[in-house]
Coordinates of C-alpha atoms in Angstrom, one line a residue:
X7 CA -29.8 2.5 17.9
X8 CA -29.9 0.8 14.5
X9 CA -27.8 3.7 13.0
X10 CA -25.1 3.7 15.9
X11 CA -22.7 2.1 13.4
X12 CA -23.4 4.7 10.9
X13 CA -22.7 7.7 13.2
X14 CA -19.4 5.9 14.6
X15 CA -18.1 5.2 10.9
X16 CA -19.0 9.0 10.1
X17 CA -17.1 10.5 12.7
X18 CA -14.1 8.2 12.1
X19 CA -14.0 9.0 8.6
X20 CA -14.3 12.8 9.4
X21 CA -11.3 12.5 11.5
X22 CA -9.2 10.5 8.8
X23 CA -10.5 13.2 6.3
X24 CA -9.1 16.0 8.2
X25 CA -5.8 14.0 8.9
X26 CA -5.2 13.5 5.1
X27 CA -4.9 17.4 4.6
X28 CA -1.6 17.7 6.3
X29 CA -0.2 14.5 4.6
X30 CA -1.0 15.9 1.3
X31 CA 0.4 19.2 2.2
X32 CA 3.6 17.7 3.4
X33 CA 3.9 15.8 0.1
X34 CA 3.5 19.1 -1.9
X35 CA 6.1 20.8 0.4
X36 CA 8.6 18.1 -0.4
X37 CA 7.8 18.5 -4.1
X38 CA 9.0 22.0 -3.9
X39 CA 11.8 21.2 -1.5
X40 CA 15.5 21.3 -3.0
X41 CA 16.5 18.7 -0.5
X42 CA 17.4 15.5 -2.1
X43 CA 16.5 13.3 0.8
X44 CA 12.9 14.5 1.1
X45 CA 12.1 14.1 -2.4
X46 CA 12.2 10.2 -1.9
X47 CA 8.9 10.4 0.1
X48 CA 7.2 12.9 -2.1
X49 CA 5.2 10.2 -4.2
X50 CA 4.4 7.9 -1.1
X51 CA 3.1 11.0 0.7
X52 CA 0.9 12.2 -1.9
X53 CA -0.5 8.6 -2.9
X54 CA -1.3 7.8 0.9
X55 CA -2.7 11.3 1.5
X56 CA -5.2 11.1 -1.6
X57 CA -6.3 7.5 -1.0
X58 CA -7.0 8.4 2.5
X59 CA -9.0 11.5 1.4
X60 CA -11.1 9.7 -1.3
X61 CA -11.9 6.7 1.1
X62 CA -12.6 8.8 4.0
X63 CA -14.9 11.1 2.0
X64 CA -17.0 8.2 0.5
X65 CA -17.4 6.5 3.9
X66 CA -18.4 10.0 5.5
X67 CA -20.9 10.6 2.7
X68 CA -22.3 7.0 2.9
X69 CA -22.7 6.9 6.4
X70 CA -24.2 10.3 7.2
X71 CA -26.3 10.7 4.2
X72 CA -27.5 6.9 3.6
X73 CA -25.8 6.7 0.2
X74 CA -25.4 3.0 -0.3
X75 CA -23.1 3.0 -3.6
X76 CA -20.7 5.6 -1.7
X77 CA -20.3 3.0 1.1
X78 CA -20.0 0.3 -1.3
X79 CA -17.0 1.9 -2.8
X80 CA -15.6 2.5 0.5
X81 CA -15.6 -1.1 1.7
X82 CA -14.2 -2.1 -1.6
X83 CA -11.2 0.2 -1.6
X84 CA -10.9 -0.3 2.0
X85 CA -10.5 -4.1 1.5
X86 CA -8.0 -3.5 -1.1
X87 CA -6.2 -1.1 1.2
X88 CA -6.1 -3.6 4.0
X89 CA -5.0 -6.3 1.7
X90 CA -2.1 -4.2 0.3
X91 CA -1.1 -3.1 3.8
X92 CA -1.0 -6.6 5.0
X93 CA 1.1 -7.7 2.0
X94 CA 3.6 -4.7 2.7
X95 CA 4.0 -5.6 6.3
X96 CA 4.9 -9.1 5.8
X97 CA 7.2 -8.2 3.0
X98 CA 8.8 -5.5 5.4
X99 CA 9.3 -8.1 8.1
X100 CA 11.0 -10.6 5.6
X101 CA 13.3 -7.8 4.0
X102 CA 14.3 -6.5 7.4
X103 CA 14.8 -9.9 9.0
X104 CA 18.7 -9.9 7.7
X105 CA 21.4 -7.4 8.7
X106 CA 22.6 -5.9 11.8
X107 CA 25.9 -4.5 13.1
X108 CA 29.2 -6.3 13.9
X109 CA 30.7 -5.6 17.3
X110 CA 34.1 -3.8 17.2
X111 CA 36.4 -4.8 20.0
X112 CA 37.2 -1.5 22.4
X113 CA 34.7 0.4 20.5
X114 CA 31.0 1.6 21.3
X115 CA 29.9 1.9 17.6
X116 CA 29.2 -1.1 15.2
X117 CA 30.4 -1.7 11.6
X118 CA 28.2 -3.2 8.9
X119 CA 28.7 -5.8 6.3
X120 CA 27.0 -5.4 2.9
X121 CA 26.6 -9.3 2.3
X122 CA 24.6 -9.6 5.4
X123 CA 21.6 -7.9 4.3
X124 CA 18.9 -9.3 1.9
X125 CA 19.4 -9.6 -1.8
X126 CA 16.4 -7.3 -2.6
X127 CA 18.0 -4.2 -0.8
X128 CA 21.5 -5.0 -2.0
X129 CA 20.0 -5.1 -5.7
X130 CA 18.5 -1.4 -5.0
X131 CA 21.9 -0.1 -4.8
X132 CA 23.3 -1.6 -7.8
X133 CA 22.0 1.2 -10.1
X134 CA 24.9 3.8 -10.1
X135 CA 22.3 6.7 -10.5
X136 CA 20.2 5.6 -7.4
X137 CA 23.5 5.5 -5.6
X138 CA 24.7 8.8 -6.8
X139 CA 21.3 10.3 -5.6
X140 CA 21.8 8.8 -2.0
X141 CA 25.4 10.0 -2.0
X142 CA 24.4 13.4 -2.8
X143 CA 21.8 13.1 0.0
X144 CA 24.5 12.2 2.7
X145 CA 26.7 15.1 1.5
X146 CA 23.9 17.5 1.8
X147 CA 23.0 16.3 5.2
X148 CA 26.6 17.0 6.6
X149 CA 26.5 13.8 8.6
X150 CA 30.1 13.4 8.4
X151 CA 30.8 16.9 9.4
X152 CA 29.7 16.1 12.9
X153 CA 32.6 13.7 13.6
X154 CA 35.3 15.4 11.6
X155 CA 36.8 17.0 14.5
X156 CA 36.7 13.8 16.7
X157 CA 39.9 13.1 18.7
X158 CA 41.2 9.3 19.0
X159 CA 39.4 9.4 22.5
X160 CA 36.1 10.3 20.9
X161 CA 36.4 7.2 18.7
X162 CA 36.9 4.9 21.7
X163 CA 34.0 6.5 23.8
X164 CA 31.3 7.8 21.5
X165 CA 28.8 5.9 19.4
X166 CA 28.0 6.6 15.5
X167 CA 25.1 6.2 13.4
X168 CA 25.3 3.1 10.7
X169 CA 25.9 6.0 8.0
X170 CA 28.6 7.7 10.1
X171 CA 30.3 4.4 10.9
X172 CA 30.2 3.1 7.2
X173 CA 30.7 6.3 5.1
X174 CA 32.7 8.8 7.3
X175 CA 35.6 6.7 8.2
X176 CA 37.7 3.6 6.9
X177 CA 37.0 0.2 8.5
X178 CA 38.5 0.0 12.1
X179 CA 40.6 -3.1 10.8
X180 CA 42.6 -0.9 8.4
X181 CA 46.3 -0.6 8.8
X182 CA 47.9 2.0 6.6
X183 CA 51.4 1.4 8.0
X184 CA 51.3 -2.2 6.8
X185 CA 49.3 -1.4 3.6
X186 CA 51.5 -2.9 1.2
X187 CA 52.5 -6.2 3.0
X188 CA 49.2 -7.4 4.5
X189 CA 45.9 -8.0 2.7
X190 CA 43.2 -5.9 3.9
X191 CA 39.4 -5.3 3.3
X192 CA 39.0 -3.5 0.0
X193 CA 37.3 -0.6 1.5
X194 CA 40.6 0.4 3.1
X195 CA 41.8 1.2 -0.5
X196 CA 38.5 3.1 -1.4
X197 CA 39.0 5.5 1.5
X198 CA 40.1 9.1 0.7
X199 CA 40.7 12.0 3.0
X200 CA 39.0 14.6 0.7
X201 CA 35.8 15.6 2.4
X202 CA 33.7 15.0 -0.7
X203 CA 35.1 11.5 -1.1
X204 CA 35.7 9.7 2.3
X205 CA 34.2 6.4 2.1
X206 CA 31.3 7.1 0.1
X207 CA 32.1 4.5 -2.7
X208 CA 32.9 1.9 0.1
X209 CA 30.7 -1.2 0.6
X210 CA 30.6 -0.3 4.2
X211 CA 28.9 2.9 3.3
X212 CA 26.2 1.3 1.4
X213 CA 25.7 -1.3 4.1
X214 CA 25.2 1.7 6.6
X215 CA 22.6 3.0 4.5
X216 CA 20.9 -0.2 4.4
X217 CA 21.1 -0.6 8.0
X218 CA 19.3 2.8 8.4
X219 CA 16.7 1.7 6.0
X220 CA 16.3 -1.6 7.7
X221 CA 15.6 0.2 11.1
X222 CA 13.2 2.7 9.6
X223 CA 11.4 -0.1 7.8
X224 CA 11.1 -2.4 10.8
X225 CA 9.7 0.5 12.6
X226 CA 7.2 1.1 10.1
X227 CA 6.3 -2.4 9.8
X228 CA 5.4 -2.3 13.5
X229 CA 3.3 0.8 13.0
X230 CA 1.6 -0.8 9.9
X231 CA 0.3 -3.5 12.3
X232 CA -1.3 -1.1 14.4
X233 CA -2.7 0.7 11.6
X234 CA -4.0 -2.6 10.0
X235 CA -5.9 -3.5 13.3
X236 CA -7.5 -0.1 13.2
X237 CA -8.6 -0.5 9.5
X238 CA -10.0 -3.7 10.2
X239 CA -12.0 -2.3 12.9
X240 CA -13.4 0.5 10.8
X241 CA -14.0 -2.0 8.0
X242 CA -16.2 -4.1 10.3
X243 CA -18.2 -1.0 11.5
X244 CA -18.6 0.1 7.8
X245 CA -20.2 -3.4 6.8
X246 CA -22.7 -2.7 9.7
X247 CA -23.3 0.8 8.4
X248 CA -23.7 -0.5 4.7
X249 CA -26.3 -3.0 6.0
X250 CA -28.2 -0.2 7.9
X251 CA -28.1 2.0 4.8
X252 CA -29.5 -0.7 2.4
X253 CA -32.2 -1.3 5.0
X254 CA -33.3 2.5 5.1
X255 CA -33.8 2.3 1.4
X256 CA -36.5 -0.2 1.9
X257 CA -39.8 -0.3 3.5
X258 CA -38.2 -2.1 6.6
X259 CA -35.4 0.0 8.0
X260 CA -35.4 -2.3 11.1
X261 CA -35.2 -5.5 8.9
X262 CA -38.0 -7.2 6.7
X263 CA -41.1 -8.4 8.7
X264 CA -40.6 -12.3 8.2
X265 CA -43.8 -13.0 9.9
X266 CA -45.8 -11.7 7.1
X267 CA -47.0 -15.3 6.1
X268 CA -48.2 -16.3 9.5
X269 CA -52.0 -16.7 9.8
X270 CA -53.4 -13.6 11.9
X271 CA -55.2 -14.2 15.1
X272 CA -59.0 -14.7 15.0
X273 CA -59.6 -11.2 16.4
X274 CA -56.9 -9.5 14.2
X275 CA -59.6 -7.8 11.6
X276 CA -61.6 -6.6 14.6

């Protein structure tokens, strides 16, 4: 039973080793894809896949074949991965703590304000090249085409995604009849009926993108907690496997006999 932890860590790493293959395949598929949105996740998918592959391979070899140095590398990298994942999870909760939609009277959907989001997220959109990439992604996804034929009744009864609410229509408060006499939201003047213009340069569109990012990141942070607990459990089992592997390299696989200096009984030599 002293190698039970080695068997468990071997099976767990075999499972994670096999699971890294579709992750790497997904990253390589994204690299060949022409869709702009999917290229955002290309590098993270490849990095995560290869890290899991290397760690799992080292842990599997070390646990099943009693290779102490492989288990040592496995534990060091696993400790680094746990620390990085913990820092990323905390950062994710801090970044996504701000934001959210504003209720619109008489409407089901919500509208979003750019200034309500964290400065770090807003700073990401200051780069014109970065925003042009996101804008091309929204155009390619044809998100606004889904509400292009809505009637006024639909706007009263149907919900919208954050990007549809911010990018596909002007703010609800806009009044184009009194546009020259009443001060309005600057986004009201950025709106254009052209299908390739709409409100893609509006602050409300950027806020809608940040809201989508905030929701996805919040879900990812919750998932990271589950993964973090799983990795900590595997790390604890890996420490036991490393100790067992070091023992098997000595003359005392069950632990050193610490009774060696005790004086033998009178009939021992008989």
